[in-house]
Amino acid sequence: MINSLVFPRPSEAFKFASTRFDGSRKSKYSKPRMELTLTQPDDWHLHLRDGDLLQAVAPHSAKHFGKAIIMPNLKPPITTTAAAVAYRESILKALPADSNFTPLMTLYLTDKTSPNEIKLARRSGVVFAVKLYPAGATTNSQDGVTDLFGKCLPVLEEMVEENMPLLVHGEVTDPDVDVFDREKVFIDTVLQPLIQRLPRLKVVMEHITTMDAVRFVESGEEGFLAATVTPQHLILNRNALFQGGLQPHNYCLPVLKRETHRQAIVSAVTSGSKRFFLGTDSAPHEKQRKECSCGCAGIFNAPVALSLYAKVFEEAGALDKLEAFTSFNGPDFYGLPRNTAKVKLTKASWKVPDSLSFSFGNIVPMFAGETLEWQPCVGEKAEMLNEVQEVGANKG
């Protein structure tokens, strides 16, 4: 739902065809203030790390999202159901006492994963997907798959039987393939053959970055092929890596692509298609591990993700389609219930911190030091904010 908190002049209504205003709240001193009320979103691709880093970043995701698919690329990776259960307990302990955040666990697929492990995962009630990392493709992927069809086919067939989704980091790791072409080549050489061989396997192509990925996802059968999309790949192109000098905090994998690819992704997610849903790929690293001679890939966007998604949809004139992308398409694909809590996004400027300080060091969030135009608030705080704004408007 979209509405306005203050409406000073009836003529303004013609500027916001999709926006509902309350004409009884007006003040000659007030400017229109837009507010979105959405079903609380979920994050279908999230890195929470472990240890001190987990303790530091988990509350930021729990503040805005109801549940999240948790990536398993730790050291050592989460390759068994028992390890996933233990990791889930660690995450729950890192959450604020009043948090209702639900971590949805995943297994890290390896050449040695067994079909029986898939059965155990499904029966556990806490594992909801299996993650495919081509060996060497990204952070902590050295234990990933080296031969998908030669070594993992029995596991994939069991995943079809158990209705267990496969989450794919869609890049080849062949050093002869240009880094900007790795997604397209992966689609052509791995994903297309996989879908043809196992058409009933549910597949999520994670953090898509190219128009090639958009076309591939749109060509598949709805309900069996989908994609997550990050805020960075919706807002930034590869120029953001180099403007004003090398920008390590804009470096992620898959790497940012050309502007034409960014535009294609924006068009896809703002079209209303059910095949695309929110997955932040929020991937925190300590500042010193980003700003060094061999900086880590990953962008910590949890504190700003909802604000940035709203910005993208507003600029596309598609705010009416934001809720489906953030809150409906993901749980519907996974066959999970939609959240009942609400989140409010108010059109109000706020400044992103330059960094977040912890006992072990600092983490720099995406868009550090910049001003964003949408401010999120969830649950009881959202209701309190709404009441305060209503009182202020009535007094005006």
XYZ file of C-alpha atoms in Angstrom:
396
model
C 0.000 0.000 0.000
C 1.213 3.488 -0.841
C -0.134 6.585 0.817
C 0.820 10.133 1.660
C 1.063 11.450 5.170
C 0.512 15.121 4.321
C -1.348 16.595 1.359
C -1.223 20.395 1.078
C -2.819 20.988 -2.339
C -5.430 18.913 -4.224
C -3.589 19.586 -7.486
C -0.686 17.436 -6.267
C -2.815 14.308 -6.744
C -2.295 14.498 -10.483
C 1.456 14.029 -10.003
C 1.092 10.674 -8.247
C -1.437 8.563 -10.101
C -0.646 5.404 -8.123
C -0.510 7.094 -4.730
C -3.370 7.394 -2.253
C -3.540 10.630 -0.264
C -5.539 11.667 2.766
C -6.927 15.074 1.887
C -8.040 15.768 5.452
C -4.430 16.129 6.606
C -3.107 19.342 5.228
C -0.961 22.253 6.269
C 0.222 25.204 4.243
C 3.637 24.692 5.836
C 3.912 20.985 5.020
C 5.205 19.172 1.982
C 3.797 15.849 0.748
C 5.447 12.909 2.480
C 5.046 9.523 0.887
C 4.874 6.301 2.866
C 4.877 2.671 1.752
C 3.361 -0.093 3.842
C 4.648 -3.498 2.768
C 4.421 -7.051 4.001
C 7.730 -7.619 5.779
C 10.318 -8.733 3.197
C 12.554 -11.787 3.275
C 16.152 -12.016 2.102
C 16.653 -15.018 -0.155
C 20.460 -14.727 -0.311
C 22.364 -13.664 2.795
C 25.863 -14.128 4.218
C 25.985 -13.899 8.010
C 29.514 -15.314 8.462
C 30.377 -16.709 11.904
C 32.155 -15.763 15.127
C 32.466 -12.064 15.930
C 31.343 -11.074 12.442
C 28.094 -13.018 12.858
C 27.442 -11.302 16.173
C 28.006 -7.926 14.534
C 25.929 -8.226 11.366
C 23.032 -10.565 12.194
C 20.979 -7.862 13.989
C 21.095 -5.635 10.893
C 19.357 -8.242 8.740
C 17.002 -9.288 11.536
C 15.902 -5.661 11.897
C 14.348 -5.552 8.426
C 13.703 -9.095 7.222
C 11.408 -11.834 8.492
C 13.487 -14.762 7.265
C 16.517 -15.350 5.096
C 18.264 -18.057 3.127
C 21.678 -18.338 4.790
C 24.714 -19.040 2.628
C 26.882 -22.004 3.731
C 30.354 -20.895 2.549
C 32.036 -20.768 5.931
C 35.414 -22.217 6.886
C 34.829 -25.144 7.005
C 31.734 -25.068 4.779
C 28.308 -26.278 5.904
C 28.227 -29.587 4.038
C 26.022 -31.668 6.355
C 22.623 -31.337 7.960
C 24.203 -31.632 11.401
C 26.497 -28.694 10.636
C 23.540 -26.668 9.337
C 21.595 -27.300 12.546
C 24.570 -26.191 14.650
C 25.107 -23.073 12.526
C 21.422 -22.204 12.865
C 21.757 -22.324 16.653
C 24.714 -19.939 16.478
C 22.683 -17.513 14.385
C 19.732 -17.618 16.782
C 22.045 -16.848 19.694
C 23.394 -13.805 17.834
C 19.944 -12.243 17.395
C 18.383 -9.621 19.683
C 16.167 -11.132 22.374
C 12.972 -9.742 20.836
C 13.780 -10.843 17.268
C 11.442 -13.098 15.258
C 13.962 -13.538 12.449
C 14.068 -17.062 11.001
C 17.267 -18.377 9.376
C 16.603 -20.837 6.550
C 19.661 -23.041 6.223
C 21.397 -24.418 3.133
C 23.944 -27.116 2.385
C 27.182 -26.533 0.494
C 27.270 -28.939 -2.449
C 30.533 -30.797 -2.999
C 31.720 -33.619 -5.235
C 31.211 -35.927 -2.222
C 27.689 -34.920 -1.150
C 25.466 -38.009 -0.951
C 21.792 -38.460 -1.884
C 21.147 -39.600 1.679
C 22.330 -36.200 2.947
C 19.574 -34.600 0.878
C 17.018 -36.867 2.549
C 18.369 -35.926 5.977
C 18.278 -32.241 5.057
C 14.644 -32.382 3.978
C 13.599 -34.268 7.108
C 15.426 -31.813 9.373
C 12.898 -29.049 8.841
C 15.670 -26.436 8.936
C 17.466 -26.948 5.588
C 15.624 -25.435 2.632
C 18.069 -25.525 -0.277
C 21.454 -26.692 -1.561
C 24.036 -24.215 -2.838
C 26.198 -24.864 -5.892
C 29.536 -23.063 -5.881
C 31.774 -23.904 -8.825
C 35.158 -24.518 -7.187
C 37.073 -21.225 -7.008
C 34.202 -18.974 -8.118
C 33.929 -16.756 -5.029
C 34.686 -16.407 -1.297
C 35.366 -19.778 0.381
C 34.367 -21.749 -2.714
C 37.531 -23.847 -2.931
C 35.589 -26.897 -1.725
C 32.910 -26.446 -4.361
C 31.899 -28.643 -7.270
C 34.456 -29.580 -9.916
C 32.257 -31.815 -12.114
C 28.504 -31.247 -11.720
C 27.258 -33.921 -14.112
C 30.016 -36.427 -13.482
C 29.972 -36.366 -9.662
C 26.704 -34.770 -8.500
C 23.975 -36.183 -10.740
C 22.613 -38.706 -8.162
C 22.359 -35.867 -5.618
C 20.550 -33.623 -8.091
C 18.110 -36.429 -8.903
C 17.408 -36.880 -5.193
C 16.801 -33.121 -4.907
C 14.090 -33.448 -7.565
C 12.469 -36.226 -5.507
C 12.659 -34.163 -2.313
C 11.609 -30.905 -4.016
C 14.814 -29.297 -2.723
C 15.877 -26.167 -4.646
C 19.359 -25.781 -6.090
C 20.825 -22.309 -5.602
C 23.447 -21.508 -8.203
C 26.424 -19.179 -8.223
C 26.321 -18.916 -11.991
C 29.891 -18.374 -13.144
C 32.454 -20.608 -14.804
C 35.943 -20.551 -13.346
C 37.923 -21.300 -16.505
C 40.803 -18.764 -16.466
C 40.509 -18.450 -20.241
C 37.010 -16.960 -19.921
C 36.871 -13.193 -19.371
C 35.519 -12.326 -15.905
C 32.720 -10.259 -17.467
C 31.597 -13.220 -19.614
C 31.585 -15.928 -16.963
C 27.852 -15.734 -16.242
C 26.829 -16.087 -19.892
C 29.215 -18.986 -20.460
C 27.895 -20.728 -17.340
C 24.339 -20.438 -18.637
C 25.304 -21.894 -21.996
C 27.523 -24.710 -20.763
C 26.040 -25.687 -17.385
C 22.562 -24.317 -16.672
C 20.935 -24.956 -20.030
C 22.090 -28.607 -20.078
C 21.062 -28.998 -16.417
C 17.516 -27.737 -17.003
C 17.177 -29.932 -20.091
C 18.340 -33.000 -18.173
C 16.344 -32.345 -14.977
C 13.380 -30.119 -15.943
C 11.619 -30.659 -12.563
C 14.593 -29.478 -10.521
C 13.814 -26.160 -8.864
C 16.703 -23.777 -9.635
C 17.437 -20.283 -8.378
C 20.084 -18.398 -10.316
C 21.595 -16.243 -7.609
C 22.529 -12.549 -7.850
C 22.053 -12.279 -11.625
C 24.129 -9.609 -13.356
C 23.434 -9.767 -17.100
C 20.678 -9.473 -19.674
C 21.653 -13.019 -20.650
C 20.589 -14.226 -17.203
C 17.342 -12.254 -17.433
C 16.472 -13.881 -20.748
C 17.401 -17.320 -19.458
C 15.218 -17.012 -16.365
C 12.315 -15.633 -18.383
C 12.607 -18.557 -20.806
C 12.202 -21.199 -18.102
C 9.087 -22.665 -16.557
C 7.617 -20.463 -13.854
C 7.849 -22.144 -10.481
C 10.945 -24.114 -11.446
C 13.399 -21.396 -12.502
C 13.839 -18.077 -10.711
C 16.496 -15.520 -9.775
C 17.534 -13.365 -6.853
C 18.621 -9.786 -7.484
C 20.861 -7.601 -5.318
C 20.646 -3.841 -4.755
C 24.181 -3.359 -6.062
C 23.428 -4.968 -9.417
C 20.293 -2.839 -9.738
C 21.995 0.463 -8.933
C 25.667 0.202 -9.902
C 27.462 -0.649 -13.117
C 31.124 -1.538 -13.489
C 32.167 2.115 -13.682
C 31.464 2.273 -9.936
C 34.561 0.155 -9.365
C 36.883 2.832 -10.732
C 35.289 6.276 -10.378
C 37.560 8.554 -8.353
C 40.075 5.739 -7.928
C 39.705 2.049 -7.141
C 36.574 1.496 -5.002
C 37.034 -1.723 -2.996
C 33.678 -1.435 -1.250
C 31.925 -1.741 -4.619
C 33.762 -4.960 -5.422
C 31.650 -8.115 -5.328
C 31.313 -11.403 -7.170
C 29.779 -11.744 -9.626
C 31.436 -8.480 -10.567
C 29.379 -5.447 -11.643
C 28.631 -5.341 -15.367
C 27.921 -2.837 -18.161
C 25.114 -0.283 -17.920
C 23.080 -2.138 -20.555
C 23.003 -5.197 -18.300
C 21.974 -3.138 -15.273
C 19.101 -1.622 -17.216
C 17.933 -5.056 -18.344
C 17.831 -6.289 -14.746
C 15.934 -3.206 -13.578
C 13.360 -3.702 -16.335
C 12.928 -7.341 -15.360
C 12.394 -6.846 -11.625
C 10.127 -3.817 -12.014
C 7.952 -5.537 -14.627
C 5.977 -7.452 -12.013
C 7.372 -10.844 -13.045
C 7.098 -13.521 -10.346
C 10.404 -15.046 -11.442
C 12.566 -12.444 -9.671
C 12.816 -11.767 -5.949
C 14.910 -10.025 -3.322
C 18.288 -11.476 -2.412
C 20.714 -8.931 -1.015
C 23.879 -11.049 -1.145
C 24.936 -8.893 1.799
C 28.479 -10.121 2.374
C 30.384 -8.319 5.147
C 34.134 -8.152 5.543
C 36.237 -6.172 7.971
C 37.392 -2.865 6.500
C 41.050 -3.899 6.535
C 40.222 -6.988 4.453
C 38.543 -4.820 1.810
C 41.119 -2.018 1.724
C 44.286 -4.001 1.099
C 46.467 -5.265 -1.736
C 44.179 -8.281 -2.324
C 40.759 -7.115 -1.166
C 37.874 -9.511 -0.508
C 34.787 -9.621 -2.706
C 31.530 -8.717 -1.009
C 29.312 -5.724 -0.233
C 27.671 -5.238 3.162
C 24.274 -3.834 2.216
C 21.966 -5.137 4.966
C 21.446 -1.697 6.579
C 20.521 -0.006 3.270
C 19.016 -2.713 1.065
C 15.332 -1.849 1.514
C 16.030 1.834 0.959
C 17.870 1.062 -2.272
C 15.250 -1.335 -3.618
C 12.600 1.346 -3.009
C 14.759 3.861 -4.873
C 15.003 1.566 -7.899
C 11.268 0.898 -8.055
C 10.388 4.556 -7.513
C 12.680 5.692 -10.329
C 11.115 3.065 -12.589
C 7.606 4.270 -11.719
C 6.834 0.843 -10.279
C 6.354 1.292 -6.532
C 3.116 -0.667 -6.845
C 5.202 -3.728 -7.798
C 7.776 -3.418 -5.004
C 5.911 -5.550 -2.452
C 5.655 -8.577 -4.736
C 9.405 -8.460 -5.399
C 10.396 -7.993 -1.753
C 7.752 -10.038 0.042
C 5.690 -12.397 -2.144
C 7.692 -13.919 -5.013
C 10.359 -15.510 -2.803
C 8.158 -17.373 -0.311
C 5.786 -18.381 -3.096
C 8.638 -19.992 -5.043
C 9.886 -21.857 -1.955
C 6.369 -22.866 -0.924
C 6.666 -21.038 2.403
C 4.145 -18.709 4.061
C 4.317 -14.984 3.475
C 5.080 -12.865 6.520
C 2.246 -11.241 8.447
C 4.262 -8.387 9.964
C 4.506 -5.084 8.128
C 7.334 -2.737 7.263
C 6.902 0.963 6.591
C 9.156 2.905 4.262
C 8.890 6.646 4.673
C 10.198 9.129 2.120
C 12.592 10.797 4.540
C 16.290 11.532 4.058
C 18.806 9.750 6.264
C 22.576 9.455 6.160
C 24.323 6.096 5.956
C 27.107 5.792 8.576
C 30.666 6.052 7.275
C 31.404 2.771 9.050
C 30.150 0.527 11.831
C 32.599 -0.052 14.687
C 32.979 -3.285 16.616
C 35.538 -4.730 19.021
C 37.311 -6.556 16.172
C 37.353 -3.594 13.773
C 35.121 -1.684 11.360
C 32.691 -2.682 8.617
C 31.901 -0.222 5.828
C 28.304 -0.436 4.586
C 27.213 0.102 1.002
C 26.770 3.805 0.157
C 28.718 4.789 3.294
C 28.393 8.476 4.125
C 25.728 9.075 1.498
C 22.147 10.243 1.940
C 19.268 7.938 1.037
C 15.650 8.941 0.546
C 13.652 5.995 1.923
C 13.763 5.098 5.605
C 12.471 1.678 6.740
C 10.774 0.848 10.023
C 9.364 -2.553 11.048
C 6.730 -3.973 13.399
C 5.831 -2.075 16.558
C 8.280 0.708 15.701
C 6.518 1.120 12.376
C 3.161 1.457 14.103
C 4.611 3.970 16.579
C 6.110 5.994 13.731
C 2.779 6.037 11.947
C 0.956 7.223 15.079
C 3.490 10.007 15.651
C 3.176 11.151 12.042
C -0.630 11.110 12.234
C -0.567 13.243 15.378
C 1.854 15.665 13.753
C -0.270 15.928 10.643
C -3.461 16.557 12.639
C -1.757 19.254 14.699
C -0.599 20.900 11.480
